[in-house]
Amino acid sequence: MSRRQFNQILVPTIAVVVFLLLWELLVWANGWPNYVMASPSDLWPAYVRFSGLFVEASWETLWRTVAGLGLAIIFGTLIGMIMGFSRTMRDALYPLLVGFNAIPKATVVPIMALLFVGQHDFNTVMLAFMISFFPIAVSVSIGLSTLEPEYRDILRSLGASKLTIFWKIALPKTLPEFFGALKVAVTLAFIGTNLMEIVSPHGRGLGALFDSGKTNSDYPLMFAVLIVLAALGILLFYVVVFLERIFAGWAERRET
Amino acid sequence: MTDMPQIALRNVTHAYKTDDGPLPVLRDLNIDIPEGEFCAVVGPSGCGKSTLTRLIAGLMRADEGDVILHGEMVKGPKNTVGMAFQNPVLLEWRTIMDNVLLPLEIVPTKLTKAQQRERAMSLLELVGLRGFEDKRPSELSGGMRQRASLCRAIVHKPEVLILDEPFGALDAFTREDLWQTMHNLRAEEPFTALLITHDLRESIFLADEVVVLSGRPATAQYKLKVTFEGERKLDDLYTQKATDMLSILRHQIEIAQGRVPNDNSGGEAA
């Protein structure tokens, strides 16, 4: 392991430890009881006590977030392609998309819950999808519509089809923008999943676990859930960063 | 082989549709380029030179008149054409080698993968890019990127090469280097070429014939046969002969710009 790689792991680890210590210190110095603010040392017992629930809930939250994000990628890319290739469709769809994006998704939760009663998995995935497809659609459409005509012409002059031009040039050229949007979308999808889990009755996943901590006045449990949510968020984010490095690593200029 | 010129434009007229009505760019344009010849087109800015390249490449259709490539009317893009632009438009996510190989992924070829690489390698060698085949475009200088772009333009052995100001954005020394490269390529790979340029010295150094376009709507205002003896060297540009040709072209450009009255009569005038 090189010194640089070592630093890449060590520095963030130290930062997390420092953060936890400061948190502990803050609660201790103010003499706050558990029901005002739990401290990191209170969290461990909560994890031990509810370990089975945590594993199950994390899995529920994780798969539904990834499923919603997957839908957002497919749908967002499709919408982005339509808007990127057709000026008319861009003019038609843009206000609709912006309007849709502006609706606070918390208001959508009861509508979804009524529309698809009892379909908790479906509703959760849908909300994660709805909240996260917008940045993907916008970035793909901008990436495609700002493609310099010469890029198209080098292939078109050889008689390449539109599909070939899309695969060989438009798509790869859009990848850096796409991954930029995906980093935003991954966090949004996560928020969507949790929103549904917390708000909808008889929910499952980490959101529901948080909600039951609230109902039972188990404050350390609530904080413990938040920490797991943060950890899962970090995990998903770095999966995207990892994929970006594989598929769009060329966009990163080497230091000279 | 036919007697037909490789590239022929017959009374080509074209206008762009704008919000303020049609904007005529080409009018009754006639150009013949025999097989293997190198033709340079010069003219004032915005006179429709790039439109000309897009018509020949089949990326656009002319309103009127015929564009003929190897004896056939141009109805759409043909894979016997190679193109290079002022912007080298290399694909940043590909290595230089894979950039050069791009046309062979589109144009049907009998070459095996190994033979394709071999061909690309020999072209890269010819333009002085040996050892850079695995680099990304962002690691190369502007001149080197343009060299790679030239390799890509001819890797599929096009019969016709269309160059739209490929050296326009380069510094003077790099440009002269690339002129020499162009001659080397031409010696190895026979092709018919049309070069759009703003540089009169470039036009007489590279071309067999220089066509001066008039202001918009452009027509062929003047045609100059370039006659240097033997292999061309940069020194040829500093001879009396070159100076005479340049001063004729300079004068024609001024006519095209509308700065001096047109006094063309007979002779070489079109």
Tab-separated table of C-alpha atoms in Angstrom, chain A:
chain	number	residue	atom	x	y	z
A	1	MET	CA	0.000	0.000	0.000
A	2	SER	CA	1.459	3.319	-1.044
A	3	ARG	CA	1.682	6.284	1.263
A	4	ARG	CA	-1.063	8.013	-0.708
A	5	GLN	CA	-3.516	5.117	-0.478
A	6	PHE	CA	-2.713	4.810	3.219
A	7	ASN	CA	-3.541	8.480	3.710
A	8	GLN	CA	-6.744	8.074	1.749
A	9	ILE	CA	-7.995	5.600	4.336
A	10	LEU	CA	-6.312	6.952	7.459
A	11	VAL	CA	-7.291	10.612	7.114
A	12	PRO	CA	-11.057	10.054	6.790
A	13	THR	CA	-10.944	7.482	9.639
A	14	ILE	CA	-9.266	9.978	11.939
A	15	ALA	CA	-11.845	12.585	10.938
A	16	VAL	CA	-14.711	10.261	11.915
A	17	VAL	CA	-13.084	9.428	15.268
A	18	VAL	CA	-12.530	13.130	16.015
A	19	PHE	CA	-16.158	13.838	15.135
A	20	LEU	CA	-17.446	11.117	17.503
A	21	LEU	CA	-15.174	12.363	20.316
A	22	LEU	CA	-16.420	15.939	19.907
A	23	TRP	CA	-20.009	14.695	19.946
A	24	GLU	CA	-19.413	12.717	23.148
A	25	LEU	CA	-17.712	15.741	24.692
A	26	LEU	CA	-20.584	18.067	23.747
A	27	VAL	CA	-23.213	15.843	25.393
A	28	TRP	CA	-21.001	15.232	28.462
A	29	ALA	CA	-20.089	18.912	28.950
A	30	ASN	CA	-23.745	20.015	28.760
A	31	GLY	CA	-24.857	17.184	30.989
A	32	TRP	CA	-27.662	16.390	28.495
A	33	PRO	CA	-29.774	13.378	29.387
A	34	ASN	CA	-30.539	10.727	26.738
A	35	TYR	CA	-33.894	12.181	25.806
A	36	VAL	CA	-32.331	15.463	24.768
A	37	MET	CA	-29.427	14.078	22.856
A	38	ALA	CA	-27.838	10.652	22.912
A	39	SER	CA	-24.069	10.369	22.888
A	40	PRO	CA	-22.021	7.890	20.831
A	41	SER	CA	-21.384	5.746	23.908
A	42	ASP	CA	-25.140	5.220	24.262
A	43	LEU	CA	-25.432	3.911	20.742
A	44	TRP	CA	-23.483	0.710	21.148
A	45	PRO	CA	-26.011	-0.890	23.546
A	46	ALA	CA	-28.782	-0.032	21.074
A	47	TYR	CA	-26.916	-1.799	18.251
A	48	VAL	CA	-26.296	-4.874	20.415
A	49	ARG	CA	-29.865	-5.049	21.625
A	50	PHE	CA	-31.484	-4.643	18.214
A	51	SER	CA	-28.786	-6.145	16.011
A	52	GLY	CA	-31.221	-8.472	14.216
A	53	LEU	CA	-33.597	-5.619	13.473
A	54	PHE	CA	-30.777	-3.413	12.238
A	55	VAL	CA	-29.538	-5.993	9.744
A	56	GLU	CA	-33.039	-6.657	8.444
A	57	ALA	CA	-34.022	-2.984	8.258
A	58	SER	CA	-30.757	-1.955	6.588
A	59	TRP	CA	-31.277	-4.577	3.929
A	60	GLU	CA	-34.891	-3.427	3.333
A	61	THR	CA	-33.790	0.188	3.001
A	62	LEU	CA	-30.790	-0.638	0.861
A	63	TRP	CA	-32.478	-2.794	-1.742
A	64	ARG	CA	-35.428	-0.478	-2.137
A	65	THR	CA	-33.132	2.515	-2.546
A	66	VAL	CA	-31.038	0.714	-5.160
A	67	ALA	CA	-34.173	-0.471	-6.981
A	68	GLY	CA	-35.581	3.077	-7.026
A	69	LEU	CA	-32.261	4.426	-8.209
A	70	GLY	CA	-32.110	1.772	-10.917
A	71	LEU	CA	-35.511	2.873	-12.206
A	72	ALA	CA	-34.399	6.492	-12.010
A	73	ILE	CA	-31.324	5.706	-14.111
A	74	ILE	CA	-33.342	3.913	-16.790
A	75	PHE	CA	-36.214	6.402	-16.891
A	76	GLY	CA	-34.026	9.474	-16.375
A	77	THR	CA	-31.677	8.426	-19.173
A	78	LEU	CA	-34.611	7.785	-21.500
A	79	ILE	CA	-36.226	11.154	-20.777
A	80	GLY	CA	-32.809	12.797	-21.054
A	81	MET	CA	-32.238	11.152	-24.451
A	82	ILE	CA	-35.629	12.280	-25.729
A	83	MET	CA	-35.005	15.846	-24.545
A	84	GLY	CA	-31.411	15.811	-25.741
A	85	PHE	CA	-32.216	14.773	-29.296
A	86	SER	CA	-35.422	16.712	-29.880
A	87	ARG	CA	-35.717	20.436	-29.325
A	88	THR	CA	-39.522	20.219	-29.417
A	89	MET	CA	-39.639	17.510	-26.775
A	90	ARG	CA	-37.240	19.523	-24.620
A	91	ASP	CA	-39.526	22.546	-24.787
A	92	ALA	CA	-42.534	20.359	-24.038
A	93	LEU	CA	-41.117	18.333	-21.157
A	94	TYR	CA	-38.964	20.849	-19.313
A	95	PRO	CA	-41.713	22.795	-17.480
A	96	LEU	CA	-43.478	19.542	-16.599
A	97	LEU	CA	-40.312	18.073	-15.119
A	98	VAL	CA	-39.435	21.206	-13.198
A	99	GLY	CA	-42.956	21.391	-11.808
A	100	PHE	CA	-42.875	17.754	-10.819
A	101	ASN	CA	-39.517	18.187	-9.157
A	102	ALA	CA	-40.755	21.218	-7.222
A	103	ILE	CA	-43.522	19.249	-5.478
A	104	PRO	CA	-42.326	18.345	-1.961
A	105	LYS	CA	-42.170	14.583	-1.993
A	106	ALA	CA	-43.567	14.349	1.557
A	107	THR	CA	-46.905	15.367	0.048
A	108	VAL	CA	-46.705	12.505	-2.408
A	109	VAL	CA	-46.420	9.912	0.357
A	110	PRO	CA	-50.100	9.885	1.433
A	111	ILE	CA	-51.197	10.004	-2.216
A	112	MET	CA	-49.075	6.984	-3.061
A	113	ALA	CA	-50.172	5.201	0.103
A	114	LEU	CA	-53.826	5.690	-0.846
A	115	LEU	CA	-53.299	4.910	-4.515
A	116	PHE	CA	-51.506	1.642	-3.882
A	117	VAL	CA	-52.810	0.601	-0.481
A	118	GLY	CA	-50.619	-1.920	1.277
A	119	GLN	CA	-48.019	-2.062	-1.519
A	120	HIS	CA	-45.288	-0.882	0.785
A	121	ASP	CA	-42.332	-2.172	-1.252
A	122	PHE	CA	-43.746	-0.742	-4.475
A	123	ASN	CA	-44.552	2.622	-2.906
A	124	THR	CA	-41.126	2.937	-1.345
A	125	VAL	CA	-39.295	2.090	-4.550
A	126	MET	CA	-41.513	4.517	-6.482
A	127	LEU	CA	-40.814	7.383	-4.113
A	128	ALA	CA	-37.078	6.759	-4.233
A	129	PHE	CA	-37.378	6.765	-8.021
A	130	MET	CA	-39.523	9.906	-8.253
A	131	ILE	CA	-37.268	11.970	-6.061
A	132	SER	CA	-34.047	10.988	-7.844
A	133	PHE	CA	-34.658	10.814	-11.600
A	134	PHE	CA	-34.728	14.565	-12.207
A	135	PRO	CA	-30.985	15.339	-12.000
A	136	ILE	CA	-30.229	12.338	-14.200
A	137	ALA	CA	-32.716	13.383	-16.899
A	138	VAL	CA	-31.427	16.954	-16.919
A	139	SER	CA	-27.744	16.028	-17.071
A	140	VAL	CA	-28.205	13.497	-19.871
A	141	SER	CA	-30.266	15.946	-21.923
A	142	ILE	CA	-27.694	18.714	-21.461
A	143	GLY	CA	-24.840	16.343	-22.251
A	144	LEU	CA	-26.495	15.251	-25.492
A	145	SER	CA	-27.733	18.648	-26.660
A	146	THR	CA	-24.348	20.298	-26.157
A	147	LEU	CA	-22.466	17.705	-28.217
A	148	GLU	CA	-20.347	19.644	-30.736
A	149	PRO	CA	-21.581	19.004	-34.301
A	150	GLU	CA	-18.093	17.973	-35.460
A	151	TYR	CA	-18.230	14.939	-33.161
A	152	ARG	CA	-21.376	13.843	-34.928
A	153	ASP	CA	-19.956	14.688	-38.361
A	154	ILE	CA	-16.849	12.510	-38.099
A	155	LEU	CA	-19.065	9.431	-37.823
A	156	ARG	CA	-21.975	10.669	-39.916
A	157	SER	CA	-19.672	11.389	-42.857
A	158	LEU	CA	-18.750	7.688	-42.821
A	159	GLY	CA	-22.405	6.702	-43.058
A	160	ALA	CA	-22.826	5.672	-39.413
A	161	SER	CA	-26.398	5.317	-38.147
A	162	LYS	CA	-27.838	7.538	-35.416
A	163	LEU	CA	-27.730	4.615	-33.010
A	164	THR	CA	-24.026	4.014	-33.713
A	165	ILE	CA	-23.292	7.705	-33.157
A	166	PHE	CA	-25.167	7.514	-29.856
A	167	TRP	CA	-23.275	4.432	-28.644
A	168	LYS	CA	-19.835	5.408	-29.806
A	169	ILE	CA	-19.849	9.142	-29.138
A	170	ALA	CA	-22.885	10.732	-27.487
A	171	LEU	CA	-23.208	8.217	-24.656
A	172	PRO	CA	-19.565	8.028	-23.554
A	173	LYS	CA	-19.187	11.786	-23.904
A	174	THR	CA	-22.139	12.292	-21.551
A	175	LEU	CA	-20.836	9.892	-18.895
A	176	PRO	CA	-18.984	12.460	-16.726
A	177	GLU	CA	-22.144	14.595	-16.455
A	178	PHE	CA	-24.193	11.466	-15.858
A	179	PHE	CA	-22.061	10.384	-12.927
A	180	GLY	CA	-22.105	13.885	-11.479
A	181	ALA	CA	-25.895	13.675	-11.468
A	182	LEU	CA	-25.854	10.129	-10.119
A	183	LYS	CA	-23.938	11.295	-7.047
A	184	VAL	CA	-26.759	13.726	-6.311
A	185	ALA	CA	-29.429	11.165	-7.211
A	186	VAL	CA	-28.057	8.450	-4.924
A	187	THR	CA	-28.498	10.636	-1.837
A	188	LEU	CA	-31.917	11.795	-2.989
A	189	ALA	CA	-33.122	8.223	-3.559
A	190	PHE	CA	-32.045	7.416	-0.043
A	191	ILE	CA	-34.095	10.308	1.325
A	192	GLY	CA	-37.096	9.119	-0.698
A	193	THR	CA	-36.923	5.598	0.693
A	194	ASN	CA	-36.704	6.815	4.273
A	195	LEU	CA	-39.477	9.320	3.826
A	196	MET	CA	-41.872	6.566	2.806
A	197	GLU	CA	-40.626	4.246	5.551
A	198	ILE	CA	-41.133	6.869	8.251
A	199	VAL	CA	-44.387	8.427	7.109
A	200	SER	CA	-46.377	5.464	5.851
A	201	PRO	CA	-48.091	3.340	8.506
A	202	HIS	CA	-46.775	-0.208	9.011
A	203	GLY	CA	-43.573	0.697	7.221
A	204	ARG	CA	-40.436	-1.391	7.196
A	205	GLY	CA	-36.753	-0.595	6.924
A	206	LEU	CA	-34.561	1.853	8.831
A	207	GLY	CA	-37.178	4.618	8.615
A	208	ALA	CA	-39.716	2.424	10.392
A	209	LEU	CA	-37.110	1.451	12.971
A	210	PHE	CA	-36.515	5.148	13.602
A	211	ASP	CA	-40.245	5.673	13.924
A	212	SER	CA	-40.593	2.864	16.475
A	213	GLY	CA	-37.707	4.381	18.479
A	214	LYS	CA	-39.686	7.617	18.529
A	215	THR	CA	-42.907	5.855	19.607
A	216	ASN	CA	-41.102	4.041	22.428
A	217	SER	CA	-39.076	7.086	23.501
A	218	ASP	CA	-35.918	5.054	22.830
A	219	TYR	CA	-33.688	8.003	21.972
A	220	PRO	CA	-30.402	6.102	21.618
A	221	LEU	CA	-32.154	3.857	19.066
A	222	MET	CA	-33.189	6.901	17.002
A	223	PHE	CA	-29.637	8.210	16.913
A	224	ALA	CA	-28.317	4.727	16.187
A	225	VAL	CA	-30.579	4.586	13.106
A	226	LEU	CA	-29.313	7.969	11.921
A	227	ILE	CA	-25.732	6.753	12.094
A	228	VAL	CA	-26.546	3.615	10.088
A	229	LEU	CA	-28.361	5.771	7.518
A	230	ALA	CA	-25.290	7.963	7.208
A	231	ALA	CA	-23.067	4.900	6.812
A	232	LEU	CA	-25.297	3.412	4.100
A	233	GLY	CA	-25.392	6.784	2.358
A	234	ILE	CA	-21.599	6.910	2.351
A	235	LEU	CA	-21.433	3.332	1.066
A	236	LEU	CA	-23.786	4.001	-1.863
A	237	PHE	CA	-22.027	7.257	-2.706
A	238	TYR	CA	-18.658	5.562	-2.924
A	239	VAL	CA	-20.065	2.758	-5.042
A	240	VAL	CA	-21.005	5.481	-7.536
A	241	VAL	CA	-17.548	7.057	-7.235
A	242	PHE	CA	-16.015	3.639	-7.880
A	243	LEU	CA	-18.178	3.094	-10.984
A	244	GLU	CA	-17.358	6.602	-12.168
A	245	ARG	CA	-13.672	5.861	-11.960
A	246	ILE	CA	-14.120	2.747	-14.086
A	247	PHE	CA	-16.422	4.198	-16.745
A	248	ALA	CA	-15.522	7.886	-16.826
A	249	GLY	CA	-12.052	7.927	-15.323
A	250	TRP	CA	-10.720	9.417	-18.570
A	251	ALA	CA	-12.403	12.714	-17.726
A	252	GLU	CA	-10.141	13.153	-14.721
A	253	ARG	CA	-7.041	14.993	-15.899
A	254	ARG	CA	-3.801	13.588	-14.611
A	255	GLU	CA	-1.783	16.010	-12.574
A	256	THR	CA	1.155	17.384	-14.501
